[in-house]
Coordinates of N, CA and C in Angstrom, one line a residue:
M1 N -26.2 6.1 47.8 CA -24.8 6.1 47.5 C -24.2 7.5 47.8
G2 N -23.0 7.4 48.1 CA -22.3 8.6 48.4 C -21.6 9.2 47.2
I3 N -21.0 10.4 47.4 CA -20.3 11.0 46.3 C -19.2 10.2 45.7
R4 N -18.5 9.5 46.6 CA -17.4 8.7 46.2 C -17.9 7.5 45.3
E5 N -18.9 6.8 45.7 CA -19.4 5.7 44.9 C -20.0 6.2 43.6
D6 N -20.7 7.3 43.6 CA -21.3 7.9 42.4 C -20.2 8.2 41.4
Y7 N -19.1 8.8 41.9 CA -18.0 9.2 41.0 C -17.3 7.9 40.4
Q8 N -17.1 6.9 41.3 CA -16.5 5.7 40.8 C -17.4 5.0 39.7
T9 N -18.7 5.0 39.9 CA -19.6 4.4 39.0 C -19.5 5.2 37.6
L10 N -19.5 6.5 37.7 CA -19.5 7.4 36.5 C -18.2 7.1 35.8
M11 N -17.1 7.1 36.5 CA -15.8 6.9 35.9 C -15.6 5.5 35.3
E12 N -16.1 4.5 36.0 CA -16.1 3.2 35.4 C -16.9 3.1 34.1
K13 N -18.0 3.7 34.1 CA -18.8 3.8 32.9 C -18.1 4.5 31.8
Q14 N -17.5 5.6 32.1 CA -16.7 6.4 31.1 C -15.5 5.6 30.6
L15 N -14.8 4.9 31.5 CA -13.6 4.1 31.1 C -14.1 3.0 30.2
N16 N -15.2 2.3 30.4 CA -15.7 1.3 29.6 C -16.1 1.8 28.2
E17 N -16.7 3.0 28.2 CA -17.0 3.6 26.9 C -15.7 3.9 26.1
W18 N -14.7 4.4 26.7 CA -13.5 4.7 26.0 C -12.8 3.4 25.6
K19 N -12.9 2.4 26.4 CA -12.3 1.1 26.0 C -13.0 0.6 24.7
A20 N -14.4 0.7 24.7 CA -15.1 0.3 23.5 C -14.7 1.1 22.3
H21 N -14.5 2.4 22.4 CA -14.0 3.2 21.3 C -12.6 2.8 20.8
T22 N -11.8 2.5 21.8 CA -10.4 2.1 21.5 C -10.5 0.7 20.7
E23 N -11.3 -0.2 21.1 CA -11.4 -1.4 20.4 C -11.9 -1.2 18.9
R24 N -12.9 -0.3 18.8 CA -13.3 0.0 17.4 C -12.2 0.6 16.6
F25 N -11.4 1.5 17.2 CA -10.3 2.1 16.4 C -9.3 1.0 16.1
K26 N -9.0 0.1 17.0 CA -8.1 -1.0 16.7 C -8.6 -1.8 15.6
A27 N -9.9 -2.2 15.6 CA -10.4 -3.0 14.5 C -10.3 -2.2 13.2
G28 N -10.6 -0.9 13.2 CA -10.5 -0.1 12.0 C -9.0 -0.1 11.5
A29 N -8.1 0.0 12.4 CA -6.7 0.0 12.0 C -6.3 -1.3 11.4
E30 N -6.7 -2.4 11.9 CA -6.4 -3.7 11.3 C -7.0 -3.8 9.9
Q31 N -8.2 -3.3 9.7 CA -8.8 -3.3 8.4 C -8.0 -2.4 7.4
I32 N -7.5 -1.3 7.9 CA -6.7 -0.4 7.0 C -5.4 -1.1 6.7
E33 N -4.8 -1.7 7.7 CA -3.5 -2.4 7.4 C -3.7 -3.5 6.4
A34 N -4.8 -4.3 6.5 CA -5.1 -5.3 5.6 C -5.3 -4.8 4.2
H35 N -6.1 -3.7 4.1 CA -6.4 -3.1 2.8 C -5.1 -2.5 2.2
T36 N -4.2 -1.9 3.0 CA -3.0 -1.4 2.5 C -2.1 -2.5 2.0
K37 N -2.1 -3.6 2.7 CA -1.3 -4.7 2.3 C -1.8 -5.3 1.0
V38 N -3.1 -5.4 0.8 CA -3.6 -5.8 -0.5 C -3.2 -4.9 -1.6
Q39 N -3.3 -3.6 -1.3 CA -3.0 -2.6 -2.3 C -1.5 -2.7 -2.7
Y40 N -0.7 -2.8 -1.6 CA 0.8 -2.9 -1.8 C 1.1 -4.1 -2.7
E41 N 0.5 -5.3 -2.4 CA 0.8 -6.5 -3.2 C 0.3 -6.3 -4.6
K42 N -0.9 -5.6 -4.8 CA -1.4 -5.4 -6.1 C -0.4 -4.5 -6.9
H43 N 0.1 -3.4 -6.3 CA 1.0 -2.6 -7.0 C 2.3 -3.3 -7.3
L44 N 2.8 -4.1 -6.4 CA 4.0 -4.9 -6.5 C 3.8 -5.9 -7.7
E45 N 2.7 -6.5 -7.8 CA 2.5 -7.4 -8.9 C 2.5 -6.7 -10.2
T46 N 1.9 -5.5 -10.3 CA 1.9 -4.7 -11.5 C 3.3 -4.3 -11.8
L47 N 4.1 -3.9 -10.8 CA 5.5 -3.5 -11.1 C 6.3 -4.7 -11.6
R48 N 6.1 -5.8 -11.1 CA 6.8 -7.0 -11.5 C 6.5 -7.4 -13.0
A49 N 5.2 -7.3 -13.3 CA 4.7 -7.6 -14.7 C 5.3 -6.5 -15.6
T50 N 5.3 -5.3 -15.2 CA 5.8 -4.2 -16.1 C 7.3 -4.4 -16.3
Q51 N 8.0 -4.8 -15.2 CA 9.5 -5.1 -15.4 C 9.7 -6.2 -16.3
A52 N 8.9 -7.3 -16.2 CA 9.1 -8.5 -17.0 C 8.9 -8.1 -18.5
A53 N 7.9 -7.3 -18.8 CA 7.7 -6.8 -20.1 C 8.8 -5.9 -20.6
A54 N 9.4 -5.1 -19.7 CA 10.5 -4.3 -20.1 C 11.7 -5.1 -20.4
W55 N 12.0 -6.2 -19.6 CA 13.1 -7.1 -19.9 C 12.9 -7.8 -21.2
E56 N 11.7 -8.2 -21.5 CA 11.4 -8.8 -22.8 C 11.7 -7.9 -24.0
N57 N 11.3 -6.6 -23.8 CA 11.6 -5.6 -24.9 C 13.1 -5.4 -25.0
F58 N 13.8 -5.4 -23.9 CA 15.2 -5.2 -23.9 C 15.9 -6.4 -24.6
R59 N 15.5 -7.6 -24.4 CA 16.0 -8.7 -25.1 C 15.8 -8.6 -26.6
K60 N 14.6 -8.2 -27.0 CA 14.3 -7.9 -28.4 C 15.2 -6.8 -29.0
L61 N 15.4 -5.8 -28.2 CA 16.2 -4.7 -28.7 C 17.6 -5.1 -28.9
K62 N 18.2 -5.9 -28.0 CA 19.5 -6.4 -28.2 C 19.7 -7.3 -29.4
S63 N 18.7 -8.0 -29.8 CA 18.9 -8.9 -30.9 C 18.3 -8.4 -32.2
A64 N 17.7 -7.2 -32.1 CA 17.1 -6.6 -33.3 C 18.1 -6.2 -34.4
N65 N 17.7 -6.5 -35.7 CA 18.6 -6.1 -36.8 C 18.4 -4.6 -37.0
E66 N 19.1 -4.0 -37.9 CA 19.2 -2.6 -38.1 C 17.8 -2.0 -38.5
S67 N 17.0 -2.7 -39.3 CA 15.7 -2.2 -39.7 C 14.7 -2.2 -38.6
A68 N 14.8 -3.2 -37.7 CA 13.8 -3.3 -36.6 C 14.2 -2.5 -35.3
W69 N 15.5 -2.1 -35.3 CA 16.0 -1.5 -34.1 C 15.2 -0.3 -33.6
A70 N 14.9 0.6 -34.5 CA 14.1 1.9 -34.2 C 12.8 1.5 -33.6
E71 N 12.1 0.5 -34.1 CA 10.8 0.1 -33.5 C 11.0 -0.5 -32.2
C72 N 12.0 -1.3 -32.0 CA 12.3 -1.9 -30.7 C 12.7 -0.9 -29.7
K73 N 13.4 0.1 -30.1 CA 13.8 1.2 -29.2 C 12.6 2.0 -28.7
A74 N 11.6 2.2 -29.6 CA 10.4 2.9 -29.2 C 9.6 2.1 -28.2
L75 N 9.6 0.8 -28.4 CA 8.9 -0.1 -27.5 C 9.6 -0.1 -26.1
M76 N 10.9 -0.1 -26.2 CA 11.7 -0.1 -25.0 C 11.5 1.2 -24.2
D77 N 11.5 2.3 -24.9 CA 11.3 3.6 -24.3 C 9.9 3.6 -23.6
K78 N 8.9 3.1 -24.2 CA 7.6 3.0 -23.6 C 7.6 2.1 -22.4
A79 N 8.2 1.0 -22.5 CA 8.3 0.0 -21.4 C 9.1 0.6 -20.2
G80 N 10.1 1.3 -20.5 CA 10.9 2.0 -19.5 C 10.1 3.0 -18.8
G81 N 9.3 3.8 -19.5 CA 8.5 4.8 -18.9 C 7.4 4.2 -18.0
E82 N 6.9 3.0 -18.4 CA 5.9 2.3 -17.6 C 6.5 1.8 -16.3
V83 N 7.7 1.3 -16.4 CA 8.4 0.8 -15.2 C 8.7 1.9 -14.2
K84 N 9.2 3.0 -14.8 CA 9.5 4.2 -14.0 C 8.2 4.7 -13.3
A85 N 7.1 4.8 -14.0 CA 5.8 5.2 -13.4 C 5.4 4.3 -12.3
A86 N 5.6 2.9 -12.5 CA 5.2 2.0 -11.5 C 6.0 2.1 -10.2
V87 N 7.3 2.3 -10.4 CA 8.2 2.5 -9.3 C 7.8 3.8 -8.5
E88 N 7.5 4.8 -9.2 CA 7.1 6.1 -8.6 C 5.8 5.9 -7.8
R89 N 4.9 5.2 -8.4 CA 3.6 4.9 -7.7 C 3.9 4.2 -6.4
M90 N 4.7 3.2 -6.4 CA 5.1 2.4 -5.2 C 5.7 3.3 -4.2
T91 N 6.7 4.2 -4.6 CA 7.4 5.1 -3.7 C 6.4 6.1 -3.1
T92 N 5.5 6.6 -3.9 CA 4.6 7.6 -3.4 C 3.6 7.0 -2.5
N93 N 3.0 5.9 -2.9 CA 1.9 5.3 -2.2 C 2.3 4.6 -0.9
F94 N 3.5 4.1 -0.9 CA 4.0 3.3 0.3 C 5.3 3.8 0.8
K95 N 5.3 5.0 1.2 CA 6.6 5.6 1.8 C 6.8 4.9 3.1
Q96 N 8.1 4.6 3.3 CA 8.5 3.9 4.5 C 9.3 4.8 5.4

């Protein structure tokens, strides 16, 4: 073989190795995306549940009599803090 053929063989081999690396990176990226989607949906589910609980506490707060109002307010404050924390986690973890 001549220099030209040797070079072409070497480059073809190198290009195929790089192609294999690229395919592995692509597969890794797809797994990361799937993992991220699962995490996103999990956080979103938690956020929705936290919001539902907060709304329930809000309904109780609105209908509470004078003696129960302070306790309902404390529960609402806690629920509001949990919703705020869940929103912040979503914002931090899944910046767009």
